[in-house]
Amino acid sequence: MTHQEIKTAYERDGYVAVRDIIDVRDLAPIRDFIKAKVDAYSRELYSEGKLSSRYEDEPFERRYAAICQELDILPRNWNFGAFGLEFYDLYNLPGVLSVLRLLLGPEVSNIGTPALRTKLPGSVITSFPWHQDSQYLDQGTIGKKEKHTGHLHMVTVWVPLVEATIENGCCWVIPGSHRWGLLDGARGADSNVRMEADVEARGTPVPIPLKPGGALFMSNLCVHTSKVNMTQESRWSIDFRYFPTPDRADLTVAQHKAAEFVQNKALAGGRVPLIVLTKEHKPTWEEWEAQVLEQRRK
Ligand SMILES: O=C(O)CCC(=O)C(=O)O
């Protein structure tokens, strides 16, 4: 796709899936990060006698799923950390940045809180019901409706680390739903947001199968979901979000307030948004790491 086609599709539909925008070799560090964590986890549990095997011969797609299957667990979240040079490099991938410049302008930060998704076989809790990403960002408390970022444009980048298919639970989107505004909904007891509107009656869901090397760019108001993984392997993916840098981007007062909300939420969680596009100084990995360590210490 040309840049103009990407921008036109995104503005019309609220999302755009771009194939071959990432060199798959650039995904190897994140996959290696996952492999090392899963390896350490298997070692620990095996030495404690909780696993009969370390499942070392299983491929990337299957090893963690096999471990969780034996343990009879289906964790909702990846609990082994998501910070390091691999993540700095991921947020700065040249193909991704070239699209973000088109969609968000010249002053852009990553919010610093990626979601590394294990999407285990049969896991219901990771078949996220229909939602808009602003709902997750705005709502921290179960059952409490809050709206902060409905008027701020942010972009989610969803990147498959294995092929995402309808069978293993790829994302689904509703084209044009980004024009519906920030809808009502709240987090349920399982922490997942549930919307009040019957969005499937209002729009037509479209699946987004995607191979590694592709990326799905979604507006924070794009209504999307993913379904249960019906295969025996993990559907590994990672998604990360960008917003206009509060004190550098050209924002209205309301947008600035919303961008500050996003920034303050990250800081309160011990994260530091990473400036990825700017006309001014762009932090190096060493500078960003020092900021994050300082923020965590505070
Ligand atoms: O990866 C998935 O299964 C769901 C992702 C999602 O809903 C999101 O990135 O907001």
CSV table of N, CA, C and O in Angstrom, one decimal, residues 10 14-19 21-22 96 99-100 103 133 155-160 170-173 206-211 213-219 222-225 238-240 242:
chain,number,residue,atom,x,y,z
A,10,TYR,N,-7.4,4.2,6.7
A,10,TYR,CA,-7.4,4.4,8.2
A,10,TYR,C,-8.5,5.5,8.5
A,10,TYR,O,-9.3,5.3,9.4
A,14,GLY,N,-11.2,3.6,10.4
A,14,GLY,CA,-10.7,3.6,11.8
A,14,GLY,C,-9.6,2.6,12.1
A,14,GLY,O,-9.2,2.4,13.2
A,15,TYR,N,-9.2,1.9,11.0
A,15,TYR,CA,-8.1,0.9,11.2
A,15,TYR,C,-7.5,0.7,9.8
A,15,TYR,O,-8.2,1.0,8.8
A,16,VAL,N,-6.3,0.1,9.8
A,16,VAL,CA,-5.8,-0.3,8.5
A,16,VAL,C,-4.8,-1.5,8.8
A,16,VAL,O,-4.0,-1.3,9.7
A,17,ALA,N,-4.9,-2.6,8.1
A,17,ALA,CA,-3.9,-3.7,8.2
A,17,ALA,C,-2.9,-3.5,7.1
A,17,ALA,O,-3.3,-3.5,5.9
A,18,VAL,N,-1.7,-3.4,7.5
A,18,VAL,CA,-0.6,-3.2,6.5
A,18,VAL,C,0.3,-4.5,6.5
A,18,VAL,O,0.9,-4.8,7.5
A,19,ARG,N,0.4,-5.1,5.4
A,19,ARG,CA,1.2,-6.3,5.3
A,19,ARG,C,2.7,-5.9,5.0
A,19,ARG,O,2.9,-4.9,4.4
A,21,ILE,N,5.1,-4.6,6.6
A,21,ILE,CA,5.6,-3.3,7.0
A,21,ILE,C,6.8,-3.4,8.0
A,21,ILE,O,7.5,-2.5,8.2
A,22,ILE,N,6.9,-4.6,8.5
A,22,ILE,CA,8.0,-4.9,9.4
A,22,ILE,C,8.9,-6.0,8.8
A,22,ILE,O,8.3,-7.0,8.3
A,96,VAL,N,6.8,1.2,11.1
A,96,VAL,CA,5.7,1.6,12.0
A,96,VAL,C,5.7,3.1,12.2
A,96,VAL,O,4.7,3.8,12.1
A,99,VAL,N,4.2,5.2,9.3
A,99,VAL,CA,2.8,5.2,9.3
A,99,VAL,C,2.3,6.1,10.4
A,99,VAL,O,1.3,6.9,10.2
A,100,LEU,N,2.9,6.0,11.6
A,100,LEU,CA,2.4,6.9,12.7
A,100,LEU,C,2.6,8.4,12.4
A,100,LEU,O,1.7,9.2,12.8
A,103,LEU,N,-0.4,9.3,10.5
A,103,LEU,CA,-1.7,9.3,11.3
A,103,LEU,C,-1.8,10.2,12.5
A,103,LEU,O,-2.8,10.7,12.8
A,133,ASP,N,-10.2,0.8,22.6
A,133,ASP,CA,-9.1,0.9,23.5
A,133,ASP,C,-9.1,2.0,24.5
A,133,ASP,O,-8.6,1.9,25.6
A,155,VAL,N,-3.3,5.8,18.6
A,155,VAL,CA,-3.2,4.7,17.6
A,155,VAL,C,-2.6,3.4,18.3
A,155,VAL,O,-1.6,3.5,19.0
A,156,THR,N,-3.3,2.3,18.2
A,156,THR,CA,-2.9,1.0,18.7
A,156,THR,C,-2.2,0.3,17.5
A,156,THR,O,-2.7,0.3,16.4
A,157,VAL,N,-1.0,-0.2,17.7
A,157,VAL,CA,-0.3,-1.0,16.7
A,157,VAL,C,-0.3,-2.5,17.2
A,157,VAL,O,0.2,-2.8,18.3
A,158,TRP,N,-1.0,-3.4,16.5
A,158,TRP,CA,-1.1,-4.8,16.8
A,158,TRP,C,-0.3,-5.6,15.9
A,158,TRP,O,-0.5,-5.6,14.7
A,159,VAL,N,0.7,-6.3,16.5
A,159,VAL,CA,1.7,-7.0,15.7
A,159,VAL,C,1.7,-8.5,16.0
A,159,VAL,O,2.0,-8.9,17.1
A,160,PRO,N,1.4,-9.4,15.0
A,160,PRO,CA,1.4,-10.8,15.2
A,160,PRO,C,2.9,-11.3,15.3
A,160,PRO,O,3.7,-10.9,14.5
A,170,CYS,N,-7.7,-14.3,15.7
A,170,CYS,CA,-7.2,-13.0,15.2
A,170,CYS,C,-8.1,-11.9,15.7
A,170,CYS,O,-9.2,-12.2,16.2
A,171,CYS,N,-7.7,-10.7,15.5
A,171,CYS,CA,-8.6,-9.6,15.8
A,171,CYS,C,-9.8,-9.5,14.8
A,171,CYS,O,-9.6,-9.9,13.6
A,172,TRP,N,-10.9,-8.9,15.3
A,172,TRP,CA,-12.0,-8.5,14.4
A,172,TRP,C,-12.3,-7.1,14.7
A,172,TRP,O,-12.2,-6.6,15.8
A,173,VAL,N,-12.7,-6.3,13.6
A,173,VAL,CA,-13.0,-4.9,13.8
A,173,VAL,C,-14.3,-4.6,13.2
A,173,VAL,O,-14.8,-5.4,12.3
A,206,VAL,N,-15.4,-7.6,10.7
A,206,VAL,CA,-14.5,-8.0,9.7
A,206,VAL,C,-13.3,-8.7,10.4
A,206,VAL,O,-12.7,-8.0,11.3
A,207,PRO,N,-12.9,-9.9,10.1
A,207,PRO,CA,-11.7,-10.5,10.7
A,207,PRO,C,-10.5,-10.0,10.0
A,207,PRO,O,-10.5,-9.6,8.8
A,208,ILE,N,-9.4,-9.9,10.8
A,208,ILE,CA,-8.1,-9.4,10.3
A,208,ILE,C,-7.0,-10.5,10.5
A,208,ILE,O,-6.2,-10.4,11.4
A,209,PRO,N,-7.0,-11.5,9.7
A,209,PRO,CA,-5.9,-12.5,9.7
A,209,PRO,C,-4.6,-11.8,9.3
A,209,PRO,O,-4.7,-10.9,8.4
A,210,LEU,N,-3.5,-12.1,9.9
A,210,LEU,CA,-2.3,-11.3,9.6
A,210,LEU,C,-1.1,-12.2,9.9
A,210,LEU,O,-1.0,-12.9,10.9
A,211,LYS,N,-0.1,-12.1,8.9
A,211,LYS,CA,1.1,-12.9,9.1
A,211,LYS,C,2.2,-12.0,9.8
A,211,LYS,O,2.1,-10.8,9.7
A,213,GLY,N,5.2,-9.7,10.2
A,213,GLY,CA,5.6,-8.7,9.2
A,213,GLY,C,4.6,-7.7,9.0
A,213,GLY,O,4.8,-6.6,8.5
A,214,GLY,N,3.3,-8.1,9.2
A,214,GLY,CA,2.2,-7.2,9.1
A,214,GLY,C,1.9,-6.5,10.4
A,214,GLY,O,2.4,-6.9,11.5
A,215,ALA,N,1.1,-5.4,10.3
A,215,ALA,CA,0.7,-4.7,11.5
A,215,ALA,C,-0.7,-4.1,11.3
A,215,ALA,O,-1.0,-3.7,10.2
A,216,LEU,N,-1.5,-4.2,12.4
A,216,LEU,CA,-2.9,-3.6,12.3
A,216,LEU,C,-2.8,-2.3,13.1
A,216,LEU,O,-2.4,-2.3,14.3
A,217,PHE,N,-3.1,-1.2,12.4
A,217,PHE,CA,-3.2,0.1,13.1
A,217,PHE,C,-4.6,0.4,13.4
A,217,PHE,O,-5.5,0.4,12.4
A,218,MET,N,-4.9,0.7,14.6
A,218,MET,CA,-6.3,1.0,15.0
A,218,MET,C,-6.5,2.3,15.8
A,218,MET,O,-5.6,2.5,16.7
A,219,SER,N,-7.5,3.0,15.5
A,219,SER,CA,-7.8,4.2,16.3
A,219,SER,C,-8.3,3.7,17.7
A,219,SER,O,-8.8,2.6,17.8
A,222,CYS,N,-11.8,2.6,17.5
A,222,CYS,CA,-12.2,1.5,16.7
A,222,CYS,C,-12.8,0.4,17.5
A,222,CYS,O,-12.1,-0.1,18.4
A,223,VAL,N,-14.0,-0.1,17.3
A,223,VAL,CA,-14.6,-1.2,18.1
A,223,VAL,C,-14.0,-2.5,17.5
A,223,VAL,O,-14.0,-2.8,16.3
A,224,HIS,N,-13.4,-3.3,18.4
A,224,HIS,CA,-12.8,-4.5,18.0
A,224,HIS,C,-12.9,-5.6,19.1
A,224,HIS,O,-13.2,-5.3,20.2
A,225,THR,N,-12.6,-6.8,18.7
A,225,THR,CA,-12.6,-7.9,19.6
A,225,THR,C,-11.6,-9.0,19.1
A,225,THR,O,-11.0,-8.8,18.1
A,238,ILE,N,1.8,-8.9,20.0
A,238,ILE,CA,2.1,-7.8,21.0
A,238,ILE,C,1.5,-6.6,20.4
A,238,ILE,O,1.5,-6.3,19.2
A,239,ASP,N,0.8,-5.8,21.3
A,239,ASP,CA,0.2,-4.5,20.8
A,239,ASP,C,0.7,-3.4,21.7
A,239,ASP,O,0.9,-3.6,22.9
A,240,PHE,N,0.9,-2.2,21.1
A,240,PHE,CA,1.4,-1.1,21.9
A,240,PHE,C,0.8,0.2,21.3
A,240,PHE,O,0.4,0.2,20.1
A,242,TYR,N,0.2,4.5,20.9
A,242,TYR,CA,0.9,5.8,20.7
A,242,TYR,C,-0.1,7.0,20.9
A,242,TYR,O,-1.2,6.8,20.5
